[in-house]
Structures are given as C-alpha cells and as structure tokens.
C-alpha cells in the first residue's frame, strides 16, 4: 500500500509556468504564443494538470476564463514558485559566462529615457555583446508589439496598471507644457491655463485625444481647443509647427532644447501637470538573459534615480 506522501501529486515547474501563462493571458492561444509552444501542447498540459490535481481549476465563461477556488490557490502558488525559480536561475548563473544578444525596447520621449540610457550603458559595460534596438510609437502600437513578443520592454508614460503585465515605476515625472513662438502673446505669461488655449489651434499626440492627464487638466476647455494636427512620436514636428505659427504644441519639458532657440519658448501648464513613467513587460513571457541584465540595471538605478542622474550625467 502506498504511503500518503507517495500519493500526493508532484507538480513540475513547466506545468506551473504553463498554468500561470494561461491565467495571465486569458486564452490558450494567447498563452501558447507567449510560451512559444503550440495550442494542442498547452491544452494537453492543462488537461493533465487538472487530472493530476483531481479537481477543476477553471471554467470558461464565453471568451473569458474564471478560476475555481482551488484554481485561484494554485495560481497564487504558481506565480510565487515560478518567480523564485527564475530568480534562482539568474543568481546561480555563472558570473563569468558571456551574455550576448538583443534587447528590444519601445519608448516615447519621457525624461525617464535618461535613466534608461544609463541602464543600457551599464549593461554594455558588463556585457559588451548585448545590443539594444529602440522603437518609438504610440502606446497602442508599442503594446501590440509587446504582446506579440517583438518587444521585450516598453517605457510607458502615464502608467496604467494592466493585468498580465509587470511594471517598474521610474520616479522621474515629466512636466507638461506648451511650445510656442516667443513673439506669441501667450509667451508673455509665466504659465498657461486651459482657458488660454480655447479657440486656439493645438498639436498633441493621438493618445492625448482619448484620455490622460492633459484631458483632466483641460477639462471642458479641451473641447473648445481646435485640433490642428496630431502626431505619433518624434520631436521634429513638435518644434516645426509652432515655429511656423501653425499650432501650440503640447509636450514634455526638455523633450527638445528651446532655451537656446531664437524663435521658440516653452511654458509650463497651470495647475502643474505631470506624468509618471514606468518600464513595462509581460508577466507570462520569460525574459532573455540580455533582457534580465538590463532589468537588473534598471532596478538598481530606480532605487534613487535622482542620485543616479547626478552621479552619471557628464
């Protein structure tokens, strides 16, 4: 007769990884893509896991998955166990092993990119054969690339908590303001209020039109502003359109240098309006060795970003 110990189910790490990814992605298809395995393989693993546990772990409600009570318990343990195993793998890796490969990073133009650049520099000082590939775009476009596995990380402005993603907050807030010509009447003001831009032509990013701190700042005045143009990413048009007197451009302070400009100036918003940034990555996707090294450098810098900038900036 078998002992009670021998009769207990023995869970394997890969089964817990699969279950965690399935819960976080919400579908077999999404989890299979994140894990880089086929749907039938993942389906069989989930069926075997339920058989091994001897109870249903989830039920389907339309397109969504709802965990049973025991499924929720298993998920909590799966998340903790897999995180610990991955941490152990990183810490036990040989220090003298050469790490090489690529890190793919999506970003806008927040102040936090200064810290990201420092982390990239420190990463390459440790492992010179790591290469970084940077991509700009709207938040929606970048998240699409993150979900498909094309990107390892996103530097997101105005971080919004999302299920299925991890985030490292970067305590460097970007202050919003408006770029305009120096000879514009509004340039005489120390700061710009929402009512100042009513019936004026404005330039802003497409995501600002939907939601965000600027919509909150402007309130009812936003709908009275004339949207002359929108942009996706990049600072070139942010300076060109105000230069030609076409529009007032909403942007972060210090996205590009206007203090030395003969024709342009930057005025902060009043009340003061800021956006917090964060480094975002998928919970269910295992990071590559180069991506893990970069993340470790980011975590160190984020412990005190102000001091880090003061120390490293030329």
GROMACS .gro file of C-alpha atoms in nm:
model
  314
    1UNK     CA    1   0.000   0.000   0.000
    2UNK     CA    2   0.132   0.341  -0.099
    3UNK     CA    3   0.208   0.597   0.168
    4UNK     CA    4   0.014   0.925   0.173
    5UNK     CA    5   0.336   1.101   0.068
    6UNK     CA    6   0.366   0.885  -0.243
    7UNK     CA    7   0.004   0.950  -0.337
    8UNK     CA    8   0.039   1.329  -0.339
    9UNK     CA    9   0.060   1.494  -0.684
   10UNK     CA   10   0.411   1.604  -0.781
   11UNK     CA   11   0.395   1.931  -0.973
   12UNK     CA   12   0.657   2.014  -1.232
   13UNK     CA   13   0.784   2.367  -1.288
   14UNK     CA   14   0.692   2.371  -1.657
   15UNK     CA   15   0.331   2.280  -1.570
   16UNK     CA   16   0.311   2.572  -1.328
   17UNK     CA   17   0.464   2.803  -1.591
   18UNK     CA   18   0.202   2.693  -1.842
   19UNK     CA   19  -0.083   2.739  -1.596
   20UNK     CA   20   0.040   3.084  -1.492
   21UNK     CA   21   0.067   3.197  -1.854
   22UNK     CA   22  -0.282   3.062  -1.932
   23UNK     CA   23  -0.436   3.257  -1.643
   24UNK     CA   24  -0.248   3.577  -1.725
   25UNK     CA   25  -0.322   3.570  -2.099
   26UNK     CA   26  -0.682   3.453  -2.056
   27UNK     CA   27  -0.681   3.224  -2.361
   28UNK     CA   28  -0.498   2.912  -2.475
   29UNK     CA   29  -0.399   3.090  -2.797
   30UNK     CA   30  -0.252   3.389  -2.617
   31UNK     CA   31  -0.066   3.175  -2.364
   32UNK     CA   32   0.071   2.943  -2.634
   33UNK     CA   33   0.209   3.242  -2.824
   34UNK     CA   34   0.367   3.386  -2.509
   35UNK     CA   35   0.525   3.049  -2.426
   36UNK     CA   36   0.629   2.980  -2.786
   37UNK     CA   37   0.453   2.643  -2.793
   38UNK     CA   38   0.157   2.505  -2.991
   39UNK     CA   39  -0.204   2.528  -2.876
   40UNK     CA   40  -0.255   2.148  -2.866
   41UNK     CA   41   0.055   2.111  -2.648
   42UNK     CA   42  -0.069   2.368  -2.398
   43UNK     CA   43  -0.423   2.224  -2.399
   44UNK     CA   44  -0.289   1.877  -2.316
   45UNK     CA   45  -0.076   2.018  -2.035
   46UNK     CA   46  -0.376   2.195  -1.881
   47UNK     CA   47  -0.591   1.880  -1.903
   48UNK     CA   48  -0.314   1.674  -1.744
   49UNK     CA   49  -0.271   1.933  -1.468
   50UNK     CA   50  -0.640   1.913  -1.376
   51UNK     CA   51  -0.622   1.533  -1.375
   52UNK     CA   52  -0.313   1.547  -1.157
   53UNK     CA   53  -0.477   1.785  -0.910
   54UNK     CA   54  -0.801   1.586  -0.917
   55UNK     CA   55  -1.027   1.889  -0.947
   56UNK     CA   56  -1.139   2.155  -1.197
   57UNK     CA   57  -0.907   2.456  -1.195
   58UNK     CA   58  -1.108   2.688  -1.419
   59UNK     CA   59  -1.432   2.727  -1.610
   60UNK     CA   60  -1.497   2.909  -1.936
   61UNK     CA   61  -1.745   3.197  -1.942
   62UNK     CA   62  -1.776   3.299  -2.306
   63UNK     CA   63  -1.435   3.414  -2.417
   64UNK     CA   64  -1.310   3.453  -2.063
   65UNK     CA   65  -1.166   3.213  -1.808
   66UNK     CA   66  -1.278   3.209  -1.446
   67UNK     CA   67  -1.069   3.027  -1.189
   68UNK     CA   68  -1.231   2.794  -0.941
   69UNK     CA   69  -1.146   2.837  -0.574
   70UNK     CA   70  -0.875   2.570  -0.599
   71UNK     CA   71  -0.758   2.720  -0.926
   72UNK     CA   72  -0.702   3.055  -0.753
   73UNK     CA   73  -0.498   2.884  -0.480
   74UNK     CA   74  -0.285   2.702  -0.736
   75UNK     CA   75  -0.231   3.021  -0.937
   76UNK     CA   76  -0.101   3.207  -0.631
   77UNK     CA   77   0.149   2.931  -0.563
   78UNK     CA   78   0.239   2.900  -0.932
   79UNK     CA   79   0.321   3.270  -0.953
   80UNK     CA   80   0.538   3.260  -0.640
   81UNK     CA   81   0.716   2.934  -0.726
   82UNK     CA   82   0.794   3.028  -1.086
   83UNK     CA   83   0.923   3.370  -0.981
   84UNK     CA   84   1.154   3.209  -0.724
   85UNK     CA   85   1.282   2.953  -0.974
   86UNK     CA   86   1.357   3.222  -1.232
   87UNK     CA   87   1.535   3.432  -0.970
   88UNK     CA   88   1.742   3.129  -0.862
   89UNK     CA   89   1.833   3.062  -1.226
   90UNK     CA   90   1.962   3.417  -1.262
   91UNK     CA   91   2.157   3.414  -0.937
   92UNK     CA   92   2.314   3.073  -0.997
   93UNK     CA   93   2.422   3.155  -1.349
   94UNK     CA   94   2.798   3.167  -1.380
   95UNK     CA   95   2.926   3.521  -1.341
   96UNK     CA   96   3.197   3.467  -1.597
   97UNK     CA   97   2.960   3.339  -1.865
   98UNK     CA   98   2.945   3.582  -2.153
   99UNK     CA   99   2.594   3.713  -2.209
  100UNK     CA  100   2.521   3.822  -2.565
  101UNK     CA  101   2.212   3.900  -2.764
  102UNK     CA  102   1.947   4.165  -2.824
  103UNK     CA  103   1.711   4.373  -2.615
  104UNK     CA  104   1.411   4.530  -2.792
  105UNK     CA  105   1.270   4.841  -2.626
  106UNK     CA  106   0.974   5.060  -2.718
  107UNK     CA  107   0.950   5.418  -2.591
  108UNK     CA  108   0.820   5.767  -2.632
  109UNK     CA  109   1.024   6.067  -2.524
  110UNK     CA  110   0.989   6.093  -2.147
  111UNK     CA  111   1.254   6.216  -1.905
  112UNK     CA  112   1.288   5.856  -1.792
  113UNK     CA  113   1.478   5.776  -2.112
  114UNK     CA  114   1.780   5.940  -1.948
  115UNK     CA  115   1.774   5.667  -1.684
  116UNK     CA  116   1.706   5.401  -1.948
  117UNK     CA  117   2.010   5.520  -2.142
  118UNK     CA  118   2.224   5.491  -1.829
  119UNK     CA  119   2.098   5.137  -1.774
  120UNK     CA  120   2.184   5.048  -2.133
  121UNK     CA  121   2.532   5.194  -2.088
  122UNK     CA  122   2.593   4.998  -1.767
  123UNK     CA  123   2.458   4.679  -1.926
  124UNK     CA  124   2.704   4.707  -2.214
  125UNK     CA  125   2.988   4.782  -1.975
  126UNK     CA  126   2.919   4.445  -1.812
  127UNK     CA  127   2.843   4.257  -2.134
  128UNK     CA  128   2.966   4.439  -2.448
  129UNK     CA  129   2.799   4.190  -2.682
  130UNK     CA  130   2.448   4.292  -2.578
  131UNK     CA  131   2.282   4.516  -2.837
  132UNK     CA  132   1.980   4.741  -2.792
  133UNK     CA  133   1.711   4.809  -3.052
  134UNK     CA  134   1.483   5.107  -2.986
  135UNK     CA  135   1.141   5.171  -3.135
  136UNK     CA  136   0.914   5.473  -3.097
  137UNK     CA  137   0.540   5.485  -3.147
  138UNK     CA  138   0.205   5.537  -2.983
  139UNK     CA  139   0.119   5.345  -2.667
  140UNK     CA  140  -0.123   5.122  -2.856
  141UNK     CA  141   0.130   5.036  -3.127
  142UNK     CA  142   0.401   4.957  -2.874
  143UNK     CA  143   0.175   4.735  -2.665
  144UNK     CA  144   0.080   4.541  -2.977
  145UNK     CA  145   0.450   4.474  -3.037
  146UNK     CA  146   0.498   4.381  -2.671
  147UNK     CA  147   0.206   4.137  -2.682
  148UNK     CA  148   0.337   3.962  -2.992
  149UNK     CA  149   0.682   3.923  -2.837
  150UNK     CA  150   0.856   4.163  -3.075
  151UNK     CA  151   0.945   4.396  -2.785
  152UNK     CA  152   1.093   4.295  -2.450
  153UNK     CA  153   1.002   4.618  -2.269
  154UNK     CA  154   0.808   4.941  -2.309
  155UNK     CA  155   0.883   5.270  -2.137
  156UNK     CA  156   0.527   5.392  -2.083
  157UNK     CA  157   0.427   5.746  -2.000
  158UNK     CA  158   0.124   5.782  -1.775
  159UNK     CA  159   0.148   5.428  -1.643
  160UNK     CA  160  -0.185   5.249  -1.605
  161UNK     CA  161  -0.198   4.921  -1.414
  162UNK     CA  162  -0.286   4.637  -1.651
  163UNK     CA  163  -0.343   4.269  -1.569
  164UNK     CA  164  -0.086   4.042  -1.728
  165UNK     CA  165   0.198   4.296  -1.713
  166UNK     CA  166   0.473   4.379  -1.469
  167UNK     CA  167   0.589   4.734  -1.414
  168UNK     CA  168   0.890   4.907  -1.263
  169UNK     CA  169   0.798   5.261  -1.171
  170UNK     CA  170   1.054   5.526  -1.266
  171UNK     CA  171   1.031   5.816  -1.023
  172UNK     CA  172   1.113   6.083  -1.276
  173UNK     CA  173   0.798   6.278  -1.351
  174UNK     CA  174   0.760   6.463  -1.682
  175UNK     CA  175   0.611   6.810  -1.653
  176UNK     CA  176   0.373   6.912  -1.932
  177UNK     CA  177   0.375   7.244  -2.108
  178UNK     CA  178   0.325   7.419  -2.440
  179UNK     CA  179   0.579   7.516  -2.707
  180UNK     CA  180   0.506   7.838  -2.894
  181UNK     CA  181   0.677   8.126  -3.070
  182UNK     CA  182   0.849   8.383  -2.849
  183UNK     CA  183   0.657   8.662  -3.020
  184UNK     CA  184   0.322   8.498  -2.941
  185UNK     CA  185   0.108   8.697  -2.691
  186UNK     CA  186   0.082   8.391  -2.463
  187UNK     CA  187   0.462   8.377  -2.438
  188UNK     CA  188   0.446   8.678  -2.205
  189UNK     CA  189   0.279   8.458  -1.942
  190UNK     CA  190   0.474   8.251  -1.689
  191UNK     CA  191   0.237   7.956  -1.732
  192UNK     CA  192  -0.060   7.851  -1.942
  193UNK     CA  193  -0.412   7.784  -1.812
  194UNK     CA  194  -0.676   7.582  -2.001
  195UNK     CA  195  -0.884   7.888  -2.086
  196UNK     CA  196  -0.581   8.049  -2.254
  197UNK     CA  197  -0.597   7.790  -2.536
  198UNK     CA  198  -0.970   7.799  -2.603
  199UNK     CA  199  -1.035   7.868  -2.974
  200UNK     CA  200  -0.664   7.817  -3.043
  201UNK     CA  201  -0.505   7.561  -3.278
  202UNK     CA  202  -0.322   7.288  -3.088
  203UNK     CA  203  -0.089   6.999  -3.167
  204UNK     CA  204  -0.086   6.693  -2.943
  205UNK     CA  205  -0.026   6.319  -2.954
  206UNK     CA  206  -0.311   6.096  -3.066
  207UNK     CA  207  -0.337   5.920  -2.730
  208UNK     CA  208  -0.393   6.255  -2.555
  209UNK     CA  209  -0.717   6.292  -2.751
  210UNK     CA  210  -0.861   5.982  -2.583
  211UNK     CA  211  -0.763   6.017  -2.218
  212UNK     CA  212  -0.484   6.112  -1.983
  213UNK     CA  213  -0.362   6.389  -1.759
  214UNK     CA  214  -0.397   6.658  -2.028
  215UNK     CA  215  -0.767   6.585  -2.069
  216UNK     CA  216  -0.802   6.609  -1.692
  217UNK     CA  217  -0.604   6.935  -1.688
  218UNK     CA  218  -0.801   7.098  -1.968
  219UNK     CA  219  -1.147   6.987  -1.855
  220UNK     CA  220  -1.426   7.145  -2.059
  221UNK     CA  221  -1.177   7.377  -2.228
  222UNK     CA  222  -1.026   7.086  -2.421
  223UNK     CA  223  -1.329   7.056  -2.648
  224UNK     CA  224  -1.304   7.429  -2.723
  225UNK     CA  225  -0.947   7.395  -2.849
  226UNK     CA  226  -0.902   7.340  -3.224
  227UNK     CA  227  -0.706   7.027  -3.302
  228UNK     CA  228  -0.490   7.136  -3.592
  229UNK     CA  229  -0.290   6.812  -3.605
  230UNK     CA  230  -0.186   6.506  -3.409
  231UNK     CA  231   0.143   6.318  -3.402
  232UNK     CA  232   0.257   5.968  -3.322
  233UNK     CA  233   0.613   6.012  -3.195
  234UNK     CA  234   0.918   6.225  -3.250
  235UNK     CA  235   1.001   6.584  -3.159
  236UNK     CA  236   1.065   6.728  -3.507
  237UNK     CA  237   0.707   6.835  -3.581
  238UNK     CA  238   0.660   6.943  -3.219
  239UNK     CA  239   0.903   7.224  -3.295
  240UNK     CA  240   0.826   7.288  -3.662
  241UNK     CA  241   0.453   7.360  -3.630
  242UNK     CA  242   0.489   7.618  -3.352
  243UNK     CA  243   0.787   7.767  -3.539
  244UNK     CA  244   0.563   7.846  -3.835
  245UNK     CA  245   0.283   7.969  -3.610
  246UNK     CA  246   0.054   7.681  -3.705
  247UNK     CA  247  -0.029   7.550  -3.357
  248UNK     CA  248   0.054   7.542  -2.988
  249UNK     CA  249   0.227   7.209  -2.919
  250UNK     CA  250   0.166   7.012  -2.601
  251UNK     CA  251   0.480   6.828  -2.497
  252UNK     CA  252   0.701   6.737  -2.204
  253UNK     CA  253   0.953   6.984  -2.072
  254UNK     CA  254   1.304   6.919  -2.206
  255UNK     CA  255   1.191   6.689  -2.489
  256UNK     CA  256   1.398   6.920  -2.704
  257UNK     CA  257   1.602   7.225  -2.620
  258UNK     CA  258   1.413   7.554  -2.667
  259UNK     CA  259   1.612   7.771  -2.426
  260UNK     CA  260   1.872   7.837  -2.693
  261UNK     CA  261   1.614   7.882  -2.967
  262UNK     CA  262   1.588   8.223  -3.125
  263UNK     CA  263   1.217   8.182  -3.202
  264UNK     CA  264   1.061   7.924  -2.965
  265UNK     CA  265   0.984   7.904  -2.593
  266UNK     CA  266   0.828   7.656  -2.351
  267UNK     CA  267   0.565   7.748  -2.092
  268UNK     CA  268   0.451   7.511  -1.817
  269UNK     CA  269   0.087   7.433  -1.757
  270UNK     CA  270  -0.102   7.574  -1.462
  271UNK     CA  271  -0.209   7.395  -1.249
  272UNK     CA  272   0.117   7.198  -1.275
  273UNK     CA  273   0.060   6.873  -1.462
  274UNK     CA  274   0.297   6.574  -1.460
  275UNK     CA  275   0.312   6.219  -1.593
  276UNK     CA  276   0.480   5.925  -1.422
  277UNK     CA  277   0.666   5.668  -1.628
  278UNK     CA  278   0.737   5.300  -1.587
  279UNK     CA  279   0.914   5.010  -1.751
  280UNK     CA  280   0.656   4.752  -1.862
  281UNK     CA  281   0.696   4.386  -1.962
  282UNK     CA  282   0.477   4.076  -1.993
  283UNK     CA  283   0.430   3.863  -1.683
  284UNK     CA  284   0.399   3.538  -1.872
  285UNK     CA  285   0.696   3.581  -2.105
  286UNK     CA  286   1.037   3.462  -1.988
  287UNK     CA  287   1.296   3.733  -2.037
  288UNK     CA  288   1.612   3.655  -2.229
  289UNK     CA  289   1.946   3.672  -2.048
  290UNK     CA  290   2.030   4.016  -2.202
  291UNK     CA  291   1.686   4.148  -2.104
  292UNK     CA  292   1.735   4.025  -1.747
  293UNK     CA  293   2.071   4.201  -1.719
  294UNK     CA  294   1.917   4.526  -1.843
  295UNK     CA  295   1.625   4.493  -1.600
  296UNK     CA  296   1.865   4.440  -1.310
  297UNK     CA  297   2.047   4.763  -1.400
  298UNK     CA  298   1.716   4.949  -1.424
  299UNK     CA  299   1.611   4.822  -1.081
  300UNK     CA  300   1.937   4.946  -0.928
  301UNK     CA  301   1.903   5.290  -1.088
  302UNK     CA  302   1.537   5.321  -0.986
  303UNK     CA  303   1.626   5.284  -0.618
  304UNK     CA  304   1.734   5.650  -0.630
  305UNK     CA  305   1.702   5.790  -0.984
  306UNK     CA  306   1.784   6.148  -0.885
  307UNK     CA  307   2.113   6.049  -0.727
  308UNK     CA  308   2.191   5.820  -1.019
  309UNK     CA  309   2.146   6.101  -1.270
  310UNK     CA  310   2.360   6.338  -1.066
  311UNK     CA  311   2.632   6.077  -1.043
  312UNK     CA  312   2.641   5.956  -1.403
  313UNK     CA  313   2.548   6.259  -1.609
  314UNK     CA  314   2.851   6.428  -1.769
   0.00000   0.00000   0.00000
